[in-house]
Coordinates of C-alpha atoms in Angstrom, one line a residue:
Chain N
M1 CA -14.6 39.2 3.5
A2 CA -12.0 37.7 5.9
T3 CA -9.2 35.9 5.2
T4 CA -8.1 32.5 5.1
I5 CA -5.5 30.1 5.0
R6 CA -5.2 27.0 3.9
L7 CA -5.8 23.8 6.6
G8 CA -1.6 23.2 4.8
E9 CA -0.3 25.6 6.7
I10 CA -1.0 24.2 10.0
A11 CA -1.2 20.1 9.2
H12 CA 0.0 18.2 6.7
A13 CA -0.9 14.3 5.8
R14 CA -1.4 11.5 4.1
S15 CA -3.6 9.3 2.5
G16 CA -3.7 5.8 1.4
D17 CA -6.6 2.7 0.5
K18 CA -7.9 -0.7 2.3
G19 CA -10.3 -2.1 0.0
N20 CA -12.4 0.5 -0.8
H21 CA -11.9 2.2 2.4
A22 CA -9.5 5.1 2.3
N23 CA -7.7 7.1 5.2
I24 CA -7.0 10.2 5.4
G25 CA -4.1 11.1 8.7
V26 CA -3.8 15.0 9.2
I27 CA -0.7 15.3 10.9
A28 CA -1.0 19.0 13.2
Y29 CA 3.0 21.0 13.4
T30 CA 2.1 22.1 16.8
E31 CA 0.5 21.1 19.9
A32 CA -1.3 24.2 19.4
G33 CA -2.1 23.6 16.0
N34 CA -3.0 20.3 17.1
E35 CA -5.6 21.4 19.8
F36 CA -7.8 23.4 17.1
L37 CA -7.6 20.3 14.6
D38 CA -9.5 19.0 18.0
R39 CA -11.7 21.1 17.6
W40 CA -12.5 22.2 13.6
L41 CA -12.0 19.2 12.4
T42 CA -14.3 17.2 13.4
E43 CA -15.6 14.1 12.0
A44 CA -18.7 15.8 10.0
R45 CA -16.8 18.6 8.4
M46 CA -14.6 16.3 7.0
A47 CA -17.6 13.6 6.3
E48 CA -18.9 16.8 4.5
F49 CA -15.8 18.5 2.9
L50 CA -15.5 14.3 1.1
L51 CA -19.3 14.4 0.3
P52 CA -18.9 14.4 -3.4
L53 CA -17.2 11.3 -3.3
R54 CA -20.0 9.5 -1.1
P55 CA -18.4 8.0 1.9
R56 CA -20.6 5.4 3.1
E57 CA -19.5 6.8 7.3
V58 CA -16.3 8.7 8.4
S59 CA -14.6 8.2 11.4
R60 CA -12.3 9.9 13.2
Y61 CA -9.1 8.5 15.5
A62 CA -6.9 10.9 18.0
L63 CA -2.9 9.6 17.9
P64 CA -2.2 12.3 20.1
G65 CA 1.1 11.0 20.6
I66 CA 1.8 12.2 17.0
K67 CA -0.5 15.3 17.3
A68 CA -2.4 13.5 14.7
Y69 CA -6.0 12.3 13.5
N70 CA -6.7 9.6 11.1
F71 CA -10.1 9.4 9.5
V72 CA -11.9 6.3 7.9
A73 CA -13.6 7.4 4.7
T74 CA -15.6 3.6 4.1
E75 CA -16.7 2.5 1.1
I76 CA -15.5 6.0 -1.1
L77 CA -13.5 4.2 -3.8
D78 CA -16.0 3.4 -6.3
G79 CA -15.1 0.3 -5.6
G80 CA -11.1 -0.3 -4.3
A81 CA -8.0 -0.4 -6.3
S82 CA -9.3 -3.2 -8.4
R83 CA -13.1 -2.3 -9.6
S84 CA -12.6 1.2 -9.6
L85 CA -13.8 3.4 -12.4
R86 CA -10.9 6.9 -11.3
I87 CA -7.8 7.4 -11.5
D88 CA -7.0 7.2 -8.0
S89 CA -9.1 4.4 -7.1
Q90 CA -6.7 4.6 -4.4
G91 CA -7.1 7.4 -2.7
K92 CA -3.7 8.6 -3.0
T93 CA -4.6 12.1 -3.9
L94 CA -7.3 13.1 -0.9
A95 CA -4.6 14.0 1.7
L96 CA -4.0 17.0 -0.4
A97 CA -7.1 17.8 -1.1
V98 CA -7.9 18.3 2.4
L99 CA -4.7 20.3 3.0
E100 CA -6.4 22.9 1.0
M101 CA -9.6 23.0 3.1
R102 CA -10.0 27.1 3.8
I103 CA -9.8 27.9 8.2
S104 CA -10.5 31.2 9.0
P105 CA -7.1 31.9 11.4
P106 CA -7.6 31.3 14.9
K107 CA -6.0 34.4 17.0
N108 CA -2.8 32.1 17.7
I109 CA -2.2 30.9 14.1
D110 CA 1.7 31.7 15.0
E111 CA 0.9 29.3 17.1
M112 CA 0.2 26.6 14.6
R113 CA 3.1 27.3 11.9
K114 CA 5.7 24.6 11.2
P115 CA 8.2 25.4 13.5
K116 CA 11.9 27.2 11.4
T117 CA 13.3 24.7 13.2
R118 CA 11.7 21.2 13.2
N119 CA 12.3 18.6 11.2
P120 CA 16.3 18.9 9.6
V121 CA 17.5 17.9 6.3
S122 CA 20.4 16.2 5.9
Chain C
M1 CA 22.3 -4.3 24.8
S2 CA 21.7 -5.6 21.2
V3 CA 21.2 -4.0 18.5
I4 CA 19.6 -5.3 14.9
R5 CA 19.8 -2.9 12.0
I6 CA 16.7 -4.6 9.5
G7 CA 16.4 -2.7 6.3
N8 CA 13.6 -1.9 3.4
G9 CA 14.2 -2.6 0.0
A10 CA 11.2 -2.9 -1.2
G11 CA 7.6 -1.7 -0.9
F12 CA 5.5 -3.0 -4.0
W13 CA 6.1 -5.3 -6.6
G14 CA 7.1 -2.6 -9.4
D15 CA 9.4 -0.9 -6.8
N16 CA 13.0 0.1 -8.1
L17 CA 15.3 -2.6 -9.0
D18 CA 18.4 -1.1 -7.8
A19 CA 17.8 0.5 -4.4
P20 CA 18.3 -3.1 -2.8
Q21 CA 22.1 -3.3 -3.6
L22 CA 22.8 0.3 -2.7
L23 CA 20.4 -0.2 0.5
V24 CA 22.4 -3.7 1.6
E25 CA 26.4 -2.1 0.5
T26 CA 25.6 1.5 2.5
G27 CA 23.5 0.8 4.8
Q28 CA 25.3 -2.1 7.2
L29 CA 22.0 -4.3 7.8
D30 CA 21.7 -7.5 9.4
Y31 CA 18.6 -8.1 7.6
L32 CA 16.8 -6.5 4.5
T33 CA 13.4 -7.1 3.9
L34 CA 12.1 -7.4 0.6
E35 CA 7.6 -6.2 0.5
Y36 CA 6.9 -7.0 -2.8
L37 CA 2.5 -7.6 -1.9
A38 CA -0.3 -5.5 -2.4
E39 CA -4.4 -7.1 -1.9
L40 CA -4.5 -8.0 -5.1
T41 CA -1.0 -9.0 -6.6
M42 CA -2.1 -12.9 -5.0
S43 CA -4.9 -12.9 -7.2
I44 CA -1.9 -12.2 -10.8
L45 CA -0.2 -15.0 -9.0
A46 CA -2.3 -16.9 -9.2
H47 CA -3.3 -16.9 -12.6
Q48 CA 0.6 -17.1 -13.0
K49 CA 0.9 -20.2 -11.9
S50 CA -2.7 -21.7 -13.2
R51 CA -0.7 -20.8 -16.0
D52 CA 2.7 -22.6 -15.9
A53 CA 3.4 -24.7 -12.1
D54 CA 6.6 -23.1 -12.1
A55 CA 5.2 -19.3 -12.4
G56 CA 3.1 -17.5 -9.4
Y57 CA 6.1 -15.6 -7.7
V58 CA 7.3 -12.1 -8.1
T59 CA 10.0 -12.1 -10.6
D60 CA 11.9 -9.3 -10.1
F61 CA 13.3 -10.7 -6.6
P62 CA 15.7 -12.9 -8.7
V63 CA 16.5 -9.4 -10.6
V64 CA 17.5 -7.8 -7.3
L65 CA 18.8 -11.3 -5.6
E66 CA 21.7 -11.3 -8.8
S67 CA 22.7 -7.8 -7.4
L68 CA 22.8 -8.9 -4.4
V69 CA 25.2 -11.7 -4.8
P70 CA 28.6 -9.5 -4.3
A71 CA 27.5 -8.2 -0.9
L72 CA 26.6 -12.1 0.4
K73 CA 29.8 -12.5 -0.4
S74 CA 31.2 -10.0 1.6
Q75 CA 28.8 -9.4 4.3
S76 CA 28.6 -13.1 6.3
H77 CA 25.8 -12.1 8.4
L78 CA 23.6 -10.1 5.6
T79 CA 20.4 -12.4 5.6
I80 CA 16.8 -11.1 3.5
V81 CA 13.7 -12.2 4.3
T82 CA 11.0 -11.7 1.9
N83 CA 7.3 -12.4 0.2
A84 CA 8.5 -12.6 -3.6
G85 CA 7.8 -16.3 -2.8
G86 CA 3.7 -15.2 -3.2
M87 CA 1.7 -17.6 -4.6
N88 CA 4.4 -19.9 -5.1
P89 CA 7.9 -20.2 -2.5
S90 CA 9.2 -23.6 -3.2
A91 CA 9.7 -22.3 -7.0
C92 CA 10.7 -19.0 -6.1
A93 CA 13.7 -20.7 -3.9
A94 CA 14.7 -23.8 -6.6
K95 CA 14.9 -20.5 -8.6
V96 CA 16.6 -18.3 -6.6
A97 CA 19.1 -21.4 -5.6
E98 CA 20.3 -21.3 -9.5
I99 CA 21.3 -17.9 -9.6
L100 CA 23.3 -19.3 -6.3
S101 CA 24.6 -22.4 -7.5
A102 CA 25.8 -20.5 -11.0
A103 CA 27.9 -17.4 -8.0
R104 CA 29.2 -20.8 -6.2
M105 CA 27.2 -20.6 -3.1
D106 CA 25.9 -24.4 -2.9
D107 CA 25.6 -24.6 0.8
V108 CA 23.5 -20.9 1.7
L109 CA 20.9 -22.1 3.2
I110 CA 17.4 -20.9 1.3
A111 CA 13.7 -21.5 3.0
A112 CA 10.1 -21.4 1.1
V113 CA 7.4 -20.4 4.1
S114 CA 4.7 -21.5 2.5
G115 CA 0.5 -22.9 4.0
D116 CA -0.7 -19.1 3.7
D117 CA -2.3 -20.9 0.1
L118 CA -6.2 -21.4 0.9
L119 CA -7.5 -22.4 -2.4
P120 CA -5.7 -25.8 -2.7
S121 CA -8.5 -26.9 0.8
L122 CA -10.9 -24.3 0.7
D123 CA -14.0 -26.7 -0.1
E124 CA -12.4 -28.5 2.5
H125 CA -13.3 -25.6 4.9
L126 CA -16.4 -24.5 3.5
A127 CA -17.4 -28.1 3.8
A128 CA -16.0 -27.8 7.8
G129 CA -18.0 -25.2 8.0
E130 CA -16.0 -21.6 7.3
T131 CA -18.4 -19.9 5.3
F132 CA -15.7 -16.8 4.4
N133 CA -17.9 -13.8 4.8
H134 CA -17.3 -10.6 3.8
F135 CA -14.7 -8.8 6.3
E136 CA -17.6 -6.2 6.4
T137 CA -20.6 -6.5 4.6
D138 CA -20.6 -10.0 6.7
A139 CA -21.7 -11.5 2.8
P140 CA -21.5 -15.3 2.8
L141 CA -19.0 -15.8 -0.1
A142 CA -21.3 -18.7 -1.6
E143 CA -21.8 -19.4 -5.3
L144 CA -19.0 -16.5 -5.0
R145 CA -16.7 -20.0 -4.8
Q146 CA -17.1 -21.1 -7.9
Q147 CA -14.9 -17.8 -9.2
T148 CA -12.9 -18.1 -6.7
L149 CA -8.8 -17.2 -8.2
S150 CA -6.7 -16.7 -5.3
A151 CA -7.6 -17.1 -1.1
N152 CA -4.3 -16.3 1.0
A153 CA -4.3 -16.2 5.3
Y154 CA -2.5 -13.8 6.3
L155 CA 0.3 -15.1 8.1
G156 CA 1.8 -14.2 11.1
A157 CA 6.1 -13.7 11.9
A158 CA 6.1 -17.7 13.1
G159 CA 7.3 -19.6 9.8
I160 CA 10.0 -17.0 8.9
V161 CA 11.4 -17.3 12.9
E162 CA 11.3 -20.9 12.1
A163 CA 13.4 -21.0 9.0
L164 CA 15.7 -18.6 10.5
S165 CA 16.0 -20.9 13.2
V166 CA 17.7 -23.5 11.3
G167 CA 20.3 -21.6 10.1
A168 CA 18.2 -19.4 6.4
R169 CA 20.0 -17.0 4.5
I170 CA 17.7 -16.0 2.3
V171 CA 13.4 -16.9 3.6
I172 CA 11.0 -16.5 0.8
T173 CA 7.4 -16.7 2.0
G174 CA 3.9 -17.0 0.7
R175 CA 1.5 -13.9 2.7
V176 CA 2.9 -13.0 5.7
A177 CA 2.0 -9.9 7.3
D178 CA 4.3 -7.2 5.6
A179 CA 4.6 -6.6 9.3
S180 CA 6.1 -10.0 10.0
L181 CA 8.7 -9.6 7.3
T182 CA 10.2 -7.4 10.0
V183 CA 9.1 -9.1 13.8
G184 CA 10.5 -12.1 12.4
P185 CA 14.4 -11.7 12.0
A186 CA 13.6 -9.5 15.7
V187 CA 12.0 -12.4 17.6
H188 CA 14.4 -15.0 16.2
E189 CA 17.4 -12.7 17.2
F190 CA 16.5 -11.1 20.6
G191 CA 14.5 -14.7 21.5
W192 CA 11.0 -12.8 22.8
S193 CA 8.1 -14.9 23.3
W194 CA 5.5 -15.3 21.4
D195 CA 2.8 -13.0 24.3
D196 CA 5.7 -10.3 24.9
W197 CA 3.2 -8.5 23.6
N198 CA 4.4 -5.1 24.3
R199 CA 7.9 -5.7 22.2
L200 CA 6.3 -7.3 18.9
A201 CA 3.9 -4.0 19.0
A202 CA 7.3 -2.5 18.3
A203 CA 8.5 -4.6 15.9
T204 CA 5.3 -4.1 14.2
V205 CA 6.1 -0.5 14.4
A206 CA 9.0 -1.0 12.8
G207 CA 8.0 -3.1 10.2
H208 CA 4.8 -1.6 9.1
L209 CA 7.7 2.3 9.3
I210 CA 9.6 0.7 6.8
E211 CA 7.3 -2.2 5.0
C212 CA 6.5 0.7 1.8
G213 CA 10.0 1.8 1.6
A214 CA 11.2 5.3 -0.1
Q215 CA 7.5 6.7 1.8
A216 CA 9.5 6.7 4.9
C217 CA 12.8 9.4 3.8
G218 CA 10.9 11.6 1.9
G219 CA 8.3 10.0 -1.0
M220 CA 5.3 11.2 -1.2
Y221 CA 6.0 13.4 2.1
S222 CA 3.3 17.0 2.7
D223 CA 6.4 18.8 3.1
W224 CA 9.0 18.3 0.4
T225 CA 10.6 20.6 -1.2
E226 CA 13.7 20.8 -3.4
D227 CA 16.2 20.7 -0.9
I228 CA 15.0 17.2 -0.5
S229 CA 16.3 15.0 -3.0
L230 CA 14.5 11.8 -4.8
S231 CA 16.0 11.2 -7.2
D232 CA 18.6 9.3 -4.8
V233 CA 16.2 8.7 -2.0
G234 CA 17.5 6.1 0.4
Y235 CA 15.9 3.0 1.7
P236 CA 14.7 2.7 5.8
I237 CA 16.4 0.6 8.0
A238 CA 15.0 -0.1 11.4
E239 CA 17.7 -0.3 14.4
L240 CA 15.9 -2.2 16.4
S241 CA 16.9 -3.5 20.0
D242 CA 16.0 -5.6 22.1
D243 CA 14.4 -3.8 24.9
G244 CA 11.7 -3.3 21.7
S245 CA 13.2 0.1 21.8
L246 CA 13.3 1.9 18.1
I247 CA 15.5 4.6 15.9
I248 CA 14.5 5.1 12.3
T249 CA 17.3 6.2 10.0
K250 CA 18.3 5.8 6.0
P251 CA 22.5 4.8 4.1
E252 CA 24.5 8.5 5.0
G253 CA 25.1 10.0 1.6
S254 CA 21.4 9.0 0.6
G255 CA 18.5 11.2 -0.9
G256 CA 15.7 12.2 1.3
V257 CA 14.5 12.8 4.8
V258 CA 14.4 10.7 7.9
N259 CA 12.6 13.1 10.7
T260 CA 9.4 13.4 12.9
G261 CA 6.9 14.1 9.8
T262 CA 7.9 11.5 6.9
L263 CA 7.6 9.2 10.2
A264 CA 4.2 11.0 11.1
E265 CA 2.8 10.7 7.8
Q266 CA 4.1 6.7 7.4
L267 CA 2.3 5.6 10.7
I268 CA -0.8 6.5 10.0
Y269 CA -1.1 5.3 6.1
E270 CA -3.2 3.2 5.7
I271 CA -4.6 2.5 8.7
G272 CA -7.7 2.2 10.5
D273 CA -8.2 2.4 14.6
P274 CA -4.6 3.2 15.5
Q275 CA -5.6 1.0 18.6
H276 CA -5.7 -1.9 17.0
Y277 CA -3.4 -2.0 14.1
L278 CA -4.2 -5.6 13.5
T279 CA -1.7 -8.8 12.3
P280 CA -1.6 -11.5 13.1
D281 CA 1.3 -11.7 15.7
V282 CA 0.3 -9.1 18.3
D283 CA -2.5 -6.3 18.6
A284 CA -0.9 -2.8 17.8
D285 CA -1.6 0.4 19.4
F286 CA 0.1 3.1 18.0
S287 CA -2.1 5.6 18.7
N288 CA 0.2 6.4 21.4
V289 CA 3.3 6.0 19.8
E290 CA 5.5 9.3 20.7
L291 CA 8.4 10.7 17.1
S292 CA 11.4 12.1 18.6
Q293 CA 14.3 14.3 16.3
E294 CA 17.7 12.3 17.7
G295 CA 20.3 13.5 15.0
A296 CA 19.6 14.2 11.1
D297 CA 18.1 11.3 9.5
R298 CA 17.9 9.1 13.3
V299 CA 14.1 9.2 14.3
R300 CA 13.3 7.7 17.9
V301 CA 9.9 5.5 17.7
A302 CA 8.5 4.9 21.2
G303 CA 5.1 4.1 23.5
A304 CA 3.7 1.0 21.4
R305 CA 2.0 -1.1 22.9
G306 CA 0.4 -4.5 22.3
N307 CA -2.4 -6.9 23.4
P308 CA -2.6 -10.2 22.6
H309 CA -3.3 -10.6 18.6
P310 CA -6.5 -12.1 17.5
E311 CA -7.7 -15.0 17.0
A312 CA -8.4 -15.2 13.4
F313 CA -6.7 -14.7 10.3
K314 CA -6.9 -12.4 8.2
V315 CA -7.7 -13.8 4.5
S316 CA -6.9 -11.8 1.0
L317 CA -9.4 -13.6 -1.3
S318 CA -9.6 -12.3 -4.9
Y319 CA -13.0 -13.9 -7.2
R320 CA -13.0 -13.3 -11.1
D321 CA -15.3 -10.4 -11.5
G322 CA -15.9 -9.3 -15.3
Y323 CA -14.1 -6.9 -17.4
M324 CA -12.8 -3.4 -17.1
V325 CA -10.9 -1.0 -19.4
S326 CA -9.5 2.6 -19.8
G327 CA -8.0 4.6 -22.4
T328 CA -7.6 8.4 -23.2
L329 CA -7.2 11.1 -25.3
V330 CA -5.9 14.1 -25.2
I331 CA -8.4 16.9 -26.0
C332 CA -6.9 20.8 -26.9
G333 CA -7.9 24.0 -28.1
P334 CA -11.1 26.5 -26.3
N335 CA -13.7 25.0 -23.4
A336 CA -11.9 21.7 -23.4
T337 CA -13.2 20.0 -20.7
A338 CA -16.6 20.4 -21.5
K339 CA -15.8 19.7 -25.5
A340 CA -13.6 16.5 -23.4
R341 CA -16.8 15.5 -21.2
R342 CA -18.7 15.4 -24.8
C343 CA -16.3 13.5 -26.6
G344 CA -16.5 10.6 -23.6
E345 CA -20.3 11.0 -24.0
M346 CA -19.6 10.5 -28.2
I347 CA -18.4 7.3 -27.7
L348 CA -20.3 5.9 -25.2
E349 CA -23.4 7.6 -27.3
R350 CA -20.9 5.0 -29.6
V351 CA -20.5 1.3 -28.1
K352 CA -24.7 2.1 -27.4
R353 CA -25.5 1.4 -31.1
A354 CA -23.1 -1.0 -31.2
G355 CA -25.4 -2.6 -29.6
H356 CA -23.8 -3.1 -26.5
E357 CA -25.2 -1.8 -22.3
L358 CA -21.5 -1.4 -20.5
S359 CA -23.0 -1.6 -16.7
R360 CA -20.3 0.8 -15.3
T361 CA -18.8 4.0 -16.8
N362 CA -16.6 7.2 -15.9
I363 CA -15.7 9.9 -18.2
E364 CA -12.7 11.6 -16.6
C365 CA -10.9 15.1 -17.9
L366 CA -7.8 15.2 -16.4
G367 CA -6.9 18.6 -15.4
A368 CA -9.6 20.0 -14.2
G369 CA -9.5 18.6 -11.4
D370 CA -11.4 15.4 -12.3
S371 CA -9.2 13.0 -10.6
L372 CA -11.1 14.4 -6.4
P373 CA -14.4 15.4 -8.9
R374 CA -16.3 17.9 -7.1
I375 CA -13.4 18.2 -4.3
A376 CA -10.3 19.3 -6.2
L377 CA -10.9 22.8 -8.7
A378 CA -9.0 23.4 -11.2
D379 CA -8.2 27.0 -10.2
N380 CA -8.2 27.9 -15.0
E381 CA -9.6 26.2 -18.3
P382 CA -6.7 24.4 -19.4
W383 CA -6.3 25.1 -23.1
E384 CA -5.9 20.5 -23.2
V385 CA -7.2 17.7 -21.0
V386 CA -6.9 14.2 -21.3
L387 CA -9.8 12.4 -21.9
R388 CA -10.1 9.1 -19.6
I389 CA -12.6 6.7 -20.5
T390 CA -13.3 3.7 -18.3
A391 CA -15.5 0.9 -18.2
Y392 CA -16.6 -1.4 -17.2
D393 CA -18.5 -4.9 -17.7
A394 CA -18.9 -8.7 -17.7
S395 CA -19.4 -9.3 -20.9
R396 CA -15.9 -8.8 -22.8
E397 CA -17.1 -8.1 -26.0
A398 CA -19.0 -4.4 -24.5
V399 CA -15.4 -3.4 -23.0
D400 CA -13.9 -4.2 -26.3
R401 CA -16.0 -2.2 -27.8
L402 CA -14.9 0.9 -25.9
S403 CA -11.5 0.1 -26.6
R404 CA -12.0 0.3 -30.7
E405 CA -13.9 3.9 -30.1
L406 CA -11.3 5.9 -28.8
A407 CA -8.6 6.3 -31.8
P408 CA -12.6 7.1 -34.4
L409 CA -12.3 9.8 -32.8
V410 CA -9.1 11.6 -33.8
T411 CA -11.5 11.8 -36.9
S412 CA -15.1 11.7 -36.6
G413 CA -14.4 13.4 -33.1
P414 CA -14.5 17.6 -33.4
P415 CA -11.2 19.0 -33.9
G416 CA -8.6 19.0 -31.2
V417 CA -8.5 15.5 -30.3
T418 CA -4.7 14.1 -30.8
G419 CA -2.6 12.0 -28.0
Y420 CA -3.7 8.8 -29.5
T421 CA -0.9 7.5 -29.6
G422 CA -0.5 3.9 -26.8
G423 CA -2.6 1.9 -29.7
R424 CA -5.9 0.4 -28.9
P425 CA -6.3 0.1 -24.7
K426 CA -6.1 -3.6 -23.6
P427 CA -9.7 -4.4 -21.5
R428 CA -8.8 -6.5 -18.6
P429 CA -10.2 -9.1 -16.0
V430 CA -11.6 -8.3 -13.1
A431 CA -10.1 -9.8 -9.4
A432 CA -12.7 -8.7 -6.6
Y433 CA -11.3 -7.8 -3.6
W434 CA -12.9 -10.4 -1.1
P435 CA -11.0 -9.5 2.5
T436 CA -12.2 -12.0 5.3
T437 CA -10.7 -14.3 7.8
I438 CA -10.0 -18.4 9.2
A439 CA -10.3 -19.6 12.5
R440 CA -6.3 -19.5 13.7
N441 CA -6.1 -23.1 14.3
K442 CA -7.1 -23.9 10.9
V443 CA -3.7 -22.8 9.2
S444 CA -0.3 -23.1 9.8
P445 CA 2.9 -22.7 8.2
T446 CA 4.8 -25.2 6.5
V447 CA 8.7 -24.2 5.9
E448 CA 10.9 -25.8 3.2
T449 CA 14.8 -25.7 3.9
K450 CA 17.6 -27.1 2.0
P451 CA 20.5 -25.6 0.6
A452 CA 21.5 -24.1 -2.4
S453 CA 22.5 -27.2 -4.0
E454 CA 19.0 -29.3 -3.2
W455 CA 17.0 -27.2 -4.6
N456 CA 16.9 -28.5 -8.4

């Protein structure tokens, strides 16, 4: 069986709510990773991943300046912050789950991982 | 080129009370913004105001302001812009005036910016043909009018600019777009015209990046590690120039981190189509924003573009919609997850036997992956899980019955039921959210600016 890796090895993410909709922004660490996301992390794939939560629609938007894709999943929060019966009524944990999606590492995987020198910590 | 430093010391009502003081003491700010209003905060404040005409504002703010008195005295240019006014900006201003007068700061000008509250005029608007259709479903408000708790237009920066232009040092608004708290000071300082869309977009990006406080500085960051100290996390500062160029940073010596990663995550936080981040001030395009690290905890933000603002104001309306309750028990032992689920079902069976049909219920086994059911997966069967049971119904009695059925399970359920220490969970009335719009020409801000000595 081919080894798979976490999506989180080539991207980071943040999610949140807008009423009953959630958005999940997935940000590639590198340009190569961004090209991979463009091909692999399609609307259809994200919709399939989120299927257990029954979104009405999943749309994808590109933010090339930050190497990111924003996914908007409508009516996915069981009514949203005020009416939802779920513990995560605001979709804040969706990003972490998305980063656990499994990918078969492409040939140029080493060009996609987080560069060690990036993002200095003060 | 002139530069202003705008720091945001609160991202929601309930945020760290010490953050604003630390930010002004170490941030060399020109402006401190404090953002308190989430989508449904207004319905809570409306409820408070309906019981007490002097209530209905964010009560954290006077507490924070008290801590800022020394800074207001020693930093003559420091100006505060906040939406703490909620449903009652003038009552909030009066409370702030009391604090400033007690501190012998009688001359400080305090402004209350209102006009966003549509509840008093809702029937007039309906009679004039506004139907307040739901943003997404397009359904008209119609009979939900009778259950409406609050209705507030998201105003833009104009009222804030008006208050600053007459010298207000503390500007207290009701519902304004979060980013407008930052756009207001920028327009006032730089004299931008209201159709300078690219610059308005730059200030809007700045406001968006700092509006959630610590989330720009390492809070919620996917790449958080122990190396990033969050217990003393700094709050964000936008250095905005008159040409619209922008740096995001944080106070020197504070915890957390500002890097292209934290800001990329925050840029995308709670947005829809990045080409149309709509505020009352501008239709901002975030899609080509670029981030570059200029030094430790300093990131340049460039590339925001703006288009003319939308022709309608967004309106956040809430209406009364039944009752909810949520309670927890801890279920321990072998097969904890299955047992917890069965315990949840027993509770519901008992409510049913008592003659109540709950219209919506949810059983969650927290610890077993139920925070994202059938998506998040726990690797091993846990020894204990938190059973969380939640229900909604139009009837308060039905919901109340559920809250009474948790404790009995400790003695009358399977072995291993514990953790009933918080007492009986309290049913709460639900304020449902109805996002809608109103024509721009039907709403305008009203600004009242007076010295502290004249507010009471």
